[in-house]
Amino acid sequence: MLKPFYVSSFGGSATQWVSTVLNYHENIVCYHGTRSLPPYPSGTNDISPEKFVDGLRQSIANCSNTKIFGAVHGYYGLSLYDAIDGCDGKFAAVTRHPIKRINSLFNHHYKRQRKDWDRTKSVYMDFEDKKSDFVRLDDKKNVVFSDMTNTFHWICNGTIENDLMLFQKIGYDLNFKMERLVGDEEHFAAFFRELTGNEIEIEPSYIDRVFSKKISNKHDHQEKTAADMYELWPNVLKYIYQHVVENNGGLKALQEYENIGYDVVSNLDVKFEYVNHEIKIYR
């Protein structure tokens, strides 16, 4: 009997590409970005993890056990873990360098949410020009964040909190690195075998299609290093990143990323201060 699979991700890690190329295989049906069956976008007709997994199981049975059904990126973190584990299904995750994931997600949300974004500038230059919108002091002289600053905090905390949760629960081996998935045939094959429980053969023609130039993932182009991306962030975002890392374990959290092979950016020793509607680095 074939078993369902689920691939957890907080987003910004090529999950649309993962779902698409899994669906290239004739014996796999993989949904993306949904918490319902039939698969409406997340937030529409959401159902419980148990009902969702039962729907995957019934779909397999209804196809006379000839296709594996699964999904990617809808239920965050470990939300679907117990339901998948309870039916001996396969649970894995797709991770990405935290700075690059945060950078990708923030750019996406900024461009979507800020109607006054100056499209002749980068997101961070536009943010810098509008910094008085994003940070201020309240009546008690506490620094208050608003609008996109809070969105950055949500992205930053969600990324790191979900990653650490997944590293600790399922181990590093089942956290597949996006950077390798989109460019390393052996890494992708290991990912495929894990999700399918070695029940489906991987034909060379299928791998060729996955890595054909016509469908190459948008993330596989040459991009800035994580350190370069971090340097583009306004100080208030660097401050939030520091705050989130500290709240999730500080150096211990950063070591988790080092353990999986990421060269992380640490700014835990940097001192920040609020001056004239700005977060500045204290020197």
PDB file of C-alpha atoms in Angstrom:
ATOM      1  CA  MET A   1       0.000   0.000   0.000  1.00  0.00           C
ATOM      2  CA  LEU A   2       1.427   3.371  -1.040  1.00  0.00           C
ATOM      3  CA  LYS A   3       1.621   6.072   1.644  1.00  0.00           C
ATOM      4  CA  PRO A   4       1.045   9.849   1.441  1.00  0.00           C
ATOM      5  CA  PHE A   5       3.819  12.390   1.949  1.00  0.00           C
ATOM      6  CA  TYR A   6       4.093  15.940   3.208  1.00  0.00           C
ATOM      7  CA  VAL A   7       6.892  18.489   2.712  1.00  0.00           C
ATOM      8  CA  SER A   8       6.926  21.290   5.271  1.00  0.00           C
ATOM      9  CA  SER A   9       8.272  24.756   4.478  1.00  0.00           C
ATOM     10  CA  PHE A  10       7.728  28.302   5.740  1.00  0.00           C
ATOM     11  CA  GLY A  11       7.998  29.535   2.136  1.00  0.00           C
ATOM     12  CA  GLY A  12      10.712  31.230   0.110  1.00  0.00           C
ATOM     13  CA  SER A  13      12.352  27.872  -0.625  1.00  0.00           C
ATOM     14  CA  ALA A  14      11.314  26.910  -4.170  1.00  0.00           C
ATOM     15  CA  THR A  15       8.275  24.935  -2.999  1.00  0.00           C
ATOM     16  CA  GLN A  16       6.320  25.792  -6.160  1.00  0.00           C
ATOM     17  CA  TRP A  17       9.158  24.290  -8.210  1.00  0.00           C
ATOM     18  CA  VAL A  18       9.300  21.231  -5.937  1.00  0.00           C
ATOM     19  CA  SER A  19       5.579  20.613  -6.349  1.00  0.00           C
ATOM     20  CA  THR A  20       5.716  21.167 -10.093  1.00  0.00           C
ATOM     21  CA  VAL A  21       8.563  18.751 -10.773  1.00  0.00           C
ATOM     22  CA  LEU A  22       7.110  16.079  -8.478  1.00  0.00           C
ATOM     23  CA  ASN A  23       3.944  16.299 -10.558  1.00  0.00           C
ATOM     24  CA  TYR A  24       5.984  15.610 -13.693  1.00  0.00           C
ATOM     25  CA  HIS A  25       6.107  11.997 -12.565  1.00  0.00           C
ATOM     26  CA  GLU A  26       3.083  10.057 -13.782  1.00  0.00           C
ATOM     27  CA  ASN A  27       2.689   8.232 -10.474  1.00  0.00           C
ATOM     28  CA  ILE A  28       2.688  11.305  -8.199  1.00  0.00           C
ATOM     29  CA  VAL A  29       0.086  13.933  -7.428  1.00  0.00           C
ATOM     30  CA  CYS A  30       1.488  16.779  -5.319  1.00  0.00           C
ATOM     31  CA  TYR A  31      -0.588  19.740  -4.121  1.00  0.00           C
ATOM     32  CA  HIS A  32       0.973  23.095  -3.252  1.00  0.00           C
ATOM     33  CA  GLY A  33       0.052  25.833  -0.800  1.00  0.00           C
ATOM     34  CA  THR A  34      -3.216  24.369   0.408  1.00  0.00           C
ATOM     35  CA  ARG A  35      -4.861  23.233   3.629  1.00  0.00           C
ATOM     36  CA  SER A  36      -8.003  21.839   2.015  1.00  0.00           C
ATOM     37  CA  LEU A  37      -9.268  19.052  -0.233  1.00  0.00           C
ATOM     38  CA  PRO A  38     -10.170  19.819  -2.929  1.00  0.00           C
ATOM     39  CA  PRO A  39      -7.063  22.023  -2.902  1.00  0.00           C
ATOM     40  CA  TYR A  40      -8.156  25.629  -2.520  1.00  0.00           C
ATOM     41  CA  PRO A  41      -5.465  28.237  -1.650  1.00  0.00           C
ATOM     42  CA  SER A  42      -4.434  28.231   2.020  1.00  0.00           C
ATOM     43  CA  GLY A  43      -6.955  30.145   4.099  1.00  0.00           C
ATOM     44  CA  THR A  44      -9.929  29.009   2.005  1.00  0.00           C
ATOM     45  CA  ASN A  45     -11.960  26.043   3.275  1.00  0.00           C
ATOM     46  CA  ASP A  46      -9.095  24.919   5.538  1.00  0.00           C
ATOM     47  CA  ILE A  47      -9.532  21.533   7.211  1.00  0.00           C
ATOM     48  CA  SER A  48      -7.765  19.816  10.096  1.00  0.00           C
ATOM     49  CA  PRO A  49      -4.442  18.019   9.504  1.00  0.00           C
ATOM     50  CA  GLU A  50      -6.169  14.702  10.220  1.00  0.00           C
ATOM     51  CA  LYS A  51      -8.866  15.258   7.592  1.00  0.00           C
ATOM     52  CA  PHE A  52      -6.278  16.480   5.081  1.00  0.00           C
ATOM     53  CA  VAL A  53      -4.099  13.381   5.479  1.00  0.00           C
ATOM     54  CA  ASP A  54      -7.148  11.128   5.373  1.00  0.00           C
ATOM     55  CA  GLY A  55      -8.039  12.793   2.065  1.00  0.00           C
ATOM     56  CA  LEU A  56      -4.592  11.957   0.690  1.00  0.00           C
ATOM     57  CA  ARG A  57      -4.950   8.341   1.851  1.00  0.00           C
ATOM     58  CA  GLN A  58      -8.405   7.981   0.311  1.00  0.00           C
ATOM     59  CA  SER A  59      -7.110   9.468  -2.957  1.00  0.00           C
ATOM     60  CA  ILE A  60      -4.386   6.812  -3.100  1.00  0.00           C
ATOM     61  CA  ALA A  61      -6.928   4.065  -2.451  1.00  0.00           C
ATOM     62  CA  ASN A  62      -9.347   5.469  -5.022  1.00  0.00           C
ATOM     63  CA  CYS A  63      -6.588   5.336  -7.652  1.00  0.00           C
ATOM     64  CA  SER A  64      -6.170   1.613  -6.968  1.00  0.00           C
ATOM     65  CA  ASN A  65      -2.858   2.205  -5.208  1.00  0.00           C
ATOM     66  CA  THR A  66      -1.167   3.324  -8.454  1.00  0.00           C
ATOM     67  CA  LYS A  67      -0.361   6.926  -7.504  1.00  0.00           C
ATOM     68  CA  ILE A  68       1.164   8.565  -4.434  1.00  0.00           C
ATOM     69  CA  PHE A  69      -0.610  11.697  -3.226  1.00  0.00           C
ATOM     70  CA  GLY A  70       1.153  14.356  -1.171  1.00  0.00           C
ATOM     71  CA  ALA A  71       1.493  18.078  -0.631  1.00  0.00           C
ATOM     72  CA  VAL A  72       4.034  20.843  -0.093  1.00  0.00           C
ATOM     73  CA  HIS A  73       3.864  24.113   1.866  1.00  0.00           C
ATOM     74  CA  GLY A  74       0.464  24.709   3.416  1.00  0.00           C
ATOM     75  CA  TYR A  75       0.599  23.566   7.034  1.00  0.00           C
ATOM     76  CA  TYR A  76       3.667  25.177   8.630  1.00  0.00           C
ATOM     77  CA  GLY A  77       6.235  23.568  10.864  1.00  0.00           C
ATOM     78  CA  LEU A  78       5.148  20.279  12.407  1.00  0.00           C
ATOM     79  CA  SER A  79       1.399  20.909  12.054  1.00  0.00           C
ATOM     80  CA  LEU A  80       0.945  17.865   9.815  1.00  0.00           C
ATOM     81  CA  TYR A  81       3.626  15.669  11.359  1.00  0.00           C
ATOM     82  CA  ASP A  82       1.460  13.617  13.721  1.00  0.00           C
ATOM     83  CA  ALA A  83      -1.220  12.954  11.107  1.00  0.00           C
ATOM     84  CA  ILE A  84       1.342  11.807   8.530  1.00  0.00           C
ATOM     85  CA  ASP A  85       3.300   9.787  11.064  1.00  0.00           C
ATOM     86  CA  GLY A  86       0.112   8.153  12.297  1.00  0.00           C
ATOM     87  CA  CYS A  87      -0.488   6.523   8.925  1.00  0.00           C
ATOM     88  CA  ASP A  88       3.192   5.674   8.300  1.00  0.00           C
ATOM     89  CA  GLY A  89       3.422   8.387   5.666  1.00  0.00           C
ATOM     90  CA  LYS A  90       6.565  10.303   4.773  1.00  0.00           C
ATOM     91  CA  PHE A  91       7.322  13.714   6.310  1.00  0.00           C
ATOM     92  CA  ALA A  92      10.224  15.909   5.206  1.00  0.00           C
ATOM     93  CA  ALA A  93      11.080  19.606   4.951  1.00  0.00           C
ATOM     94  CA  VAL A  94      12.733  21.983   2.516  1.00  0.00           C
ATOM     95  CA  THR A  95      15.032  24.513   4.125  1.00  0.00           C
ATOM     96  CA  ARG A  96      17.139  27.411   2.843  1.00  0.00           C
ATOM     97  CA  HIS A  97      19.821  29.701   4.216  1.00  0.00           C
ATOM     98  CA  PRO A  98      17.853  31.792   6.756  1.00  0.00           C
ATOM     99  CA  ILE A  99      19.120  35.177   5.543  1.00  0.00           C
ATOM    100  CA  LYS A 100      18.257  34.320   1.937  1.00  0.00           C
ATOM    101  CA  ARG A 101      14.835  32.974   2.868  1.00  0.00           C
ATOM    102  CA  ILE A 102      14.034  36.034   5.009  1.00  0.00           C
ATOM    103  CA  ASN A 103      15.285  38.291   2.223  1.00  0.00           C
ATOM    104  CA  SER A 104      13.129  36.537  -0.389  1.00  0.00           C
ATOM    105  CA  LEU A 105       9.972  36.547   1.713  1.00  0.00           C
ATOM    106  CA  PHE A 106      10.336  40.167   2.816  1.00  0.00           C
ATOM    107  CA  ASN A 107      10.830  41.354  -0.772  1.00  0.00           C
ATOM    108  CA  HIS A 108       7.718  39.433  -1.793  1.00  0.00           C
ATOM    109  CA  HIS A 109       5.542  40.824   1.022  1.00  0.00           C
ATOM    110  CA  TYR A 110       6.865  44.395   0.710  1.00  0.00           C
ATOM    111  CA  LYS A 111       6.106  44.564  -3.010  1.00  0.00           C
ATOM    112  CA  ARG A 112       2.649  43.083  -2.441  1.00  0.00           C
ATOM    113  CA  GLN A 113       1.647  45.168   0.605  1.00  0.00           C
ATOM    114  CA  ARG A 114       3.200  48.588  -0.015  1.00  0.00           C
ATOM    115  CA  LYS A 115       1.087  50.263  -2.682  1.00  0.00           C
ATOM    116  CA  ASP A 116       3.342  53.338  -2.523  1.00  0.00           C
ATOM    117  CA  TRP A 117       6.517  51.349  -3.248  1.00  0.00           C
ATOM    118  CA  ASP A 118       8.810  53.330  -5.572  1.00  0.00           C
ATOM    119  CA  ARG A 119       9.495  50.717  -8.232  1.00  0.00           C
ATOM    120  CA  THR A 120      12.542  52.586  -9.496  1.00  0.00           C
ATOM    121  CA  LYS A 121      14.303  51.634  -6.245  1.00  0.00           C
ATOM    122  CA  SER A 122      15.166  48.456  -4.405  1.00  0.00           C
ATOM    123  CA  VAL A 123      12.868  47.424  -1.558  1.00  0.00           C
ATOM    124  CA  TYR A 124      15.481  48.424   1.011  1.00  0.00           C
ATOM    125  CA  MET A 125      16.147  51.853  -0.517  1.00  0.00           C
ATOM    126  CA  ASP A 126      12.398  52.486  -0.538  1.00  0.00           C
ATOM    127  CA  PHE A 127      12.172  51.257   3.052  1.00  0.00           C
ATOM    128  CA  GLU A 128      14.991  53.594   4.082  1.00  0.00           C
ATOM    129  CA  ASP A 129      13.225  56.573   2.482  1.00  0.00           C
ATOM    130  CA  LYS A 130      10.055  55.775   4.436  1.00  0.00           C
ATOM    131  CA  LYS A 131      11.732  54.750   7.701  1.00  0.00           C
ATOM    132  CA  SER A 132       9.672  57.185   9.783  1.00  0.00           C
ATOM    133  CA  ASP A 133       6.633  55.055   8.857  1.00  0.00           C
ATOM    134  CA  PHE A 134       8.131  51.971  10.422  1.00  0.00           C
ATOM    135  CA  VAL A 135       9.679  52.871  13.775  1.00  0.00           C
ATOM    136  CA  ARG A 136       8.802  55.433  16.473  1.00  0.00           C
ATOM    137  CA  LEU A 137       8.783  55.987  20.228  1.00  0.00           C
ATOM    138  CA  ASP A 138       5.598  55.617  22.265  1.00  0.00           C
ATOM    139  CA  ASP A 139       4.630  57.800  25.232  1.00  0.00           C
ATOM    140  CA  LYS A 140       6.844  55.699  27.499  1.00  0.00           C
ATOM    141  CA  LYS A 141       9.832  56.064  25.158  1.00  0.00           C
ATOM    142  CA  ASN A 142       9.651  52.450  24.037  1.00  0.00           C
ATOM    143  CA  VAL A 143      10.532  51.699  20.420  1.00  0.00           C
ATOM    144  CA  VAL A 144       7.367  50.750  18.513  1.00  0.00           C
ATOM    145  CA  PHE A 145       7.371  48.974  15.161  1.00  0.00           C
ATOM    146  CA  SER A 146       4.529  49.077  12.672  1.00  0.00           C
ATOM    147  CA  ASP A 147       3.497  48.093   9.171  1.00  0.00           C
ATOM    148  CA  MET A 148       6.281  46.363   7.225  1.00  0.00           C
ATOM    149  CA  THR A 149       8.598  46.305  10.234  1.00  0.00           C
ATOM    150  CA  ASN A 150       6.194  43.942  11.969  1.00  0.00           C
ATOM    151  CA  THR A 151       5.931  41.911   8.774  1.00  0.00           C
ATOM    152  CA  PHE A 152       9.719  41.526   8.769  1.00  0.00           C
ATOM    153  CA  HIS A 153       9.586  40.374  12.392  1.00  0.00           C
ATOM    154  CA  TRP A 154       6.905  37.791  11.542  1.00  0.00           C
ATOM    155  CA  ILE A 155       8.975  36.496   8.601  1.00  0.00           C
ATOM    156  CA  CYS A 156      12.201  36.436  10.591  1.00  0.00           C
ATOM    157  CA  ASN A 157      10.702  34.708  13.607  1.00  0.00           C
ATOM    158  CA  GLY A 158       8.654  32.278  11.526  1.00  0.00           C
ATOM    159  CA  THR A 159      11.697  31.260   9.494  1.00  0.00           C
ATOM    160  CA  ILE A 160      13.990  30.622  12.433  1.00  0.00           C
ATOM    161  CA  GLU A 161      11.369  29.148  14.766  1.00  0.00           C
ATOM    162  CA  ASN A 162      10.096  26.709  12.118  1.00  0.00           C
ATOM    163  CA  ASP A 163      13.612  25.707  11.035  1.00  0.00           C
ATOM    164  CA  LEU A 164      14.757  24.951  14.573  1.00  0.00           C
ATOM    165  CA  MET A 165      11.588  23.004  15.283  1.00  0.00           C
ATOM    166  CA  LEU A 166      12.103  20.874  12.177  1.00  0.00           C
ATOM    167  CA  PHE A 167      15.854  20.360  12.742  1.00  0.00           C
ATOM    168  CA  GLN A 168      15.186  19.071  16.248  1.00  0.00           C
ATOM    169  CA  LYS A 169      12.167  16.873  15.455  1.00  0.00           C
ATOM    170  CA  ILE A 170      13.047  15.175  12.165  1.00  0.00           C
ATOM    171  CA  GLY A 171      16.813  15.676  12.041  1.00  0.00           C
ATOM    172  CA  TYR A 172      19.098  17.319   9.507  1.00  0.00           C
ATOM    173  CA  ASP A 173      18.885  14.495   6.951  1.00  0.00           C
ATOM    174  CA  LEU A 174      15.158  15.054   6.370  1.00  0.00           C
ATOM    175  CA  ASN A 175      15.611  18.826   6.014  1.00  0.00           C
ATOM    176  CA  PHE A 176      16.521  19.018   2.345  1.00  0.00           C
ATOM    177  CA  LYS A 177      18.426  22.135   1.309  1.00  0.00           C
ATOM    178  CA  MET A 178      16.759  24.146  -1.437  1.00  0.00           C
ATOM    179  CA  GLU A 179      20.114  25.234  -2.790  1.00  0.00           C
ATOM    180  CA  ARG A 180      20.979  21.598  -3.562  1.00  0.00           C
ATOM    181  CA  LEU A 181      17.504  20.417  -4.584  1.00  0.00           C
ATOM    182  CA  VAL A 182      17.345  22.782  -7.550  1.00  0.00           C
ATOM    183  CA  GLY A 183      20.813  21.931  -8.860  1.00  0.00           C
ATOM    184  CA  ASP A 184      22.034  18.589  -7.535  1.00  0.00           C
ATOM    185  CA  GLU A 185      20.550  15.503  -9.191  1.00  0.00           C
ATOM    186  CA  GLU A 186      21.686  13.129  -6.438  1.00  0.00           C
ATOM    187  CA  HIS A 187      20.214  15.322  -3.708  1.00  0.00           C
ATOM    188  CA  PHE A 188      16.917  15.544  -5.567  1.00  0.00           C
ATOM    189  CA  ALA A 189      16.895  11.771  -6.137  1.00  0.00           C
ATOM    190  CA  ALA A 190      17.413  11.178  -2.402  1.00  0.00           C
ATOM    191  CA  PHE A 191      14.519  13.562  -1.706  1.00  0.00           C
ATOM    192  CA  PHE A 192      12.322  11.704  -4.227  1.00  0.00           C
ATOM    193  CA  ARG A 193      13.161   8.311  -2.771  1.00  0.00           C
ATOM    194  CA  GLU A 194      12.406   9.524   0.750  1.00  0.00           C
ATOM    195  CA  LEU A 195       8.969  10.879  -0.187  1.00  0.00           C
ATOM    196  CA  THR A 196       7.992   7.784  -2.153  1.00  0.00           C
ATOM    197  CA  GLY A 197       9.486   5.234   0.213  1.00  0.00           C
ATOM    198  CA  ASN A 198      11.408   3.771  -2.734  1.00  0.00           C
ATOM    199  CA  GLU A 199       8.100   2.526  -4.116  1.00  0.00           C
ATOM    200  CA  ILE A 200       8.446   4.417  -7.412  1.00  0.00           C
ATOM    201  CA  GLU A 201      11.342   4.052  -9.815  1.00  0.00           C
ATOM    202  CA  ILE A 202      13.251   7.154 -10.892  1.00  0.00           C
ATOM    203  CA  GLU A 203      13.801   7.009 -14.638  1.00  0.00           C
ATOM    204  CA  PRO A 204      16.701   9.000 -16.176  1.00  0.00           C
ATOM    205  CA  SER A 205      14.188  10.681 -18.490  1.00  0.00           C
ATOM    206  CA  TYR A 206      12.305  12.005 -15.460  1.00  0.00           C
ATOM    207  CA  ILE A 207      15.460  13.455 -13.888  1.00  0.00           C
ATOM    208  CA  ASP A 208      16.375  15.013 -17.244  1.00  0.00           C
ATOM    209  CA  ARG A 209      13.000  16.722 -17.351  1.00  0.00           C
ATOM    210  CA  VAL A 210      13.305  17.973 -13.774  1.00  0.00           C
ATOM    211  CA  PHE A 211      16.633  19.624 -14.523  1.00  0.00           C
ATOM    212  CA  SER A 212      15.935  20.761 -18.077  1.00  0.00           C
ATOM    213  CA  LYS A 213      16.738  24.398 -18.795  1.00  0.00           C
ATOM    214  CA  LYS A 214      13.141  25.098 -19.773  1.00  0.00           C
ATOM    215  CA  ILE A 215      11.917  24.533 -16.233  1.00  0.00           C
ATOM    216  CA  SER A 216      14.973  25.644 -14.266  1.00  0.00           C
ATOM    217  CA  ASN A 217      13.937  27.225 -10.997  1.00  0.00           C
ATOM    218  CA  LYS A 218      14.033  30.990 -10.632  1.00  0.00           C
ATOM    219  CA  HIS A 219      16.255  30.632  -7.557  1.00  0.00           C
ATOM    220  CA  ASP A 220      19.088  28.912  -9.394  1.00  0.00           C
ATOM    221  CA  HIS A 221      20.647  32.050 -10.844  1.00  0.00           C
ATOM    222  CA  GLN A 222      23.837  33.517  -9.444  1.00  0.00           C
ATOM    223  CA  GLU A 223      22.849  35.571  -6.419  1.00  0.00           C
ATOM    224  CA  LYS A 224      24.445  37.606  -3.651  1.00  0.00           C
ATOM    225  CA  THR A 225      25.954  35.880  -0.645  1.00  0.00           C
ATOM    226  CA  ALA A 226      23.969  35.856   2.585  1.00  0.00           C
ATOM    227  CA  ALA A 227      26.436  38.324   4.107  1.00  0.00           C
ATOM    228  CA  ASP A 228      25.961  40.708   1.162  1.00  0.00           C
ATOM    229  CA  MET A 229      22.176  40.473   1.514  1.00  0.00           C
ATOM    230  CA  TYR A 230      22.380  41.178   5.231  1.00  0.00           C
ATOM    231  CA  GLU A 231      24.444  44.321   4.595  1.00  0.00           C
ATOM    232  CA  LEU A 232      21.629  45.700   2.414  1.00  0.00           C
ATOM    233  CA  TRP A 233      19.186  45.570   5.310  1.00  0.00           C
ATOM    234  CA  PRO A 234      18.413  48.854   7.112  1.00  0.00           C
ATOM    235  CA  ASN A 235      19.599  48.878  10.726  1.00  0.00           C
ATOM    236  CA  VAL A 236      16.088  48.400  12.116  1.00  0.00           C
ATOM    237  CA  LEU A 237      15.829  45.069  10.260  1.00  0.00           C
ATOM    238  CA  LYS A 238      19.274  44.006  11.459  1.00  0.00           C
ATOM    239  CA  TYR A 239      18.125  44.833  14.983  1.00  0.00           C
ATOM    240  CA  ILE A 240      14.983  42.711  14.587  1.00  0.00           C
ATOM    241  CA  TYR A 241      17.057  39.799  13.253  1.00  0.00           C
ATOM    242  CA  GLN A 242      19.316  40.045  16.318  1.00  0.00           C
ATOM    243  CA  HIS A 243      16.297  40.143  18.629  1.00  0.00           C
ATOM    244  CA  VAL A 244      14.691  37.091  16.976  1.00  0.00           C
ATOM    245  CA  VAL A 245      17.918  35.062  17.046  1.00  0.00           C
ATOM    246  CA  GLU A 246      18.383  35.863  20.751  1.00  0.00           C
ATOM    247  CA  ASN A 247      14.786  34.849  21.534  1.00  0.00           C
ATOM    248  CA  ASN A 248      15.283  31.527  19.740  1.00  0.00           C
ATOM    249  CA  GLY A 249      18.444  30.515  21.561  1.00  0.00           C
ATOM    250  CA  GLY A 250      21.140  32.920  20.380  1.00  0.00           C
ATOM    251  CA  LEU A 251      24.397  31.184  19.514  1.00  0.00           C
ATOM    252  CA  LYS A 252      22.764  27.786  19.964  1.00  0.00           C
ATOM    253  CA  ALA A 253      20.259  28.645  17.244  1.00  0.00           C
ATOM    254  CA  LEU A 254      22.999  29.788  14.884  1.00  0.00           C
ATOM    255  CA  GLN A 255      24.924  26.576  15.575  1.00  0.00           C
ATOM    256  CA  GLU A 256      21.922  24.562  14.350  1.00  0.00           C
ATOM    257  CA  TYR A 257      22.292  26.247  10.965  1.00  0.00           C
ATOM    258  CA  GLU A 258      26.023  25.657  10.988  1.00  0.00           C
ATOM    259  CA  ASN A 259      25.336  21.970  11.660  1.00  0.00           C
ATOM    260  CA  ILE A 260      23.315  21.656   8.464  1.00  0.00           C
ATOM    261  CA  GLY A 261      26.023  23.423   6.478  1.00  0.00           C
ATOM    262  CA  TYR A 262      25.022  27.090   6.361  1.00  0.00           C
ATOM    263  CA  ASP A 263      27.541  29.847   7.027  1.00  0.00           C
ATOM    264  CA  VAL A 264      25.272  32.072   9.099  1.00  0.00           C
ATOM    265  CA  VAL A 265      25.455  35.788   9.832  1.00  0.00           C
ATOM    266  CA  SER A 266      25.832  36.606  13.533  1.00  0.00           C
ATOM    267  CA  ASN A 267      25.307  40.137  14.841  1.00  0.00           C
ATOM    268  CA  LEU A 268      24.692  39.202  18.466  1.00  0.00           C
ATOM    269  CA  ASP A 269      27.550  41.424  19.655  1.00  0.00           C
ATOM    270  CA  VAL A 270      26.274  44.542  17.830  1.00  0.00           C
ATOM    271  CA  LYS A 271      24.712  47.315  19.946  1.00  0.00           C
ATOM    272  CA  PHE A 272      21.776  49.274  18.514  1.00  0.00           C
ATOM    273  CA  GLU A 273      20.202  52.546  19.673  1.00  0.00           C
ATOM    274  CA  TYR A 274      17.181  54.647  18.670  1.00  0.00           C
ATOM    275  CA  VAL A 275      17.987  58.192  17.452  1.00  0.00           C
ATOM    276  CA  ASN A 276      15.606  60.524  15.577  1.00  0.00           C
ATOM    277  CA  HIS A 277      13.240  57.894  14.187  1.00  0.00           C
ATOM    278  CA  GLU A 278      16.137  55.584  13.355  1.00  0.00           C
ATOM    279  CA  ILE A 279      17.726  52.489  14.769  1.00  0.00           C
ATOM    280  CA  LYS A 280      21.454  53.100  14.630  1.00  0.00           C
ATOM    281  CA  ILE A 281      24.431  50.932  15.380  1.00  0.00           C
ATOM    282  CA  TYR A 282      25.998  52.136  18.624  1.00  0.00           C
ATOM    283  CA  ARG A 283      29.731  52.641  18.266  1.00  0.00           C
TER     284      ARG A 283
END
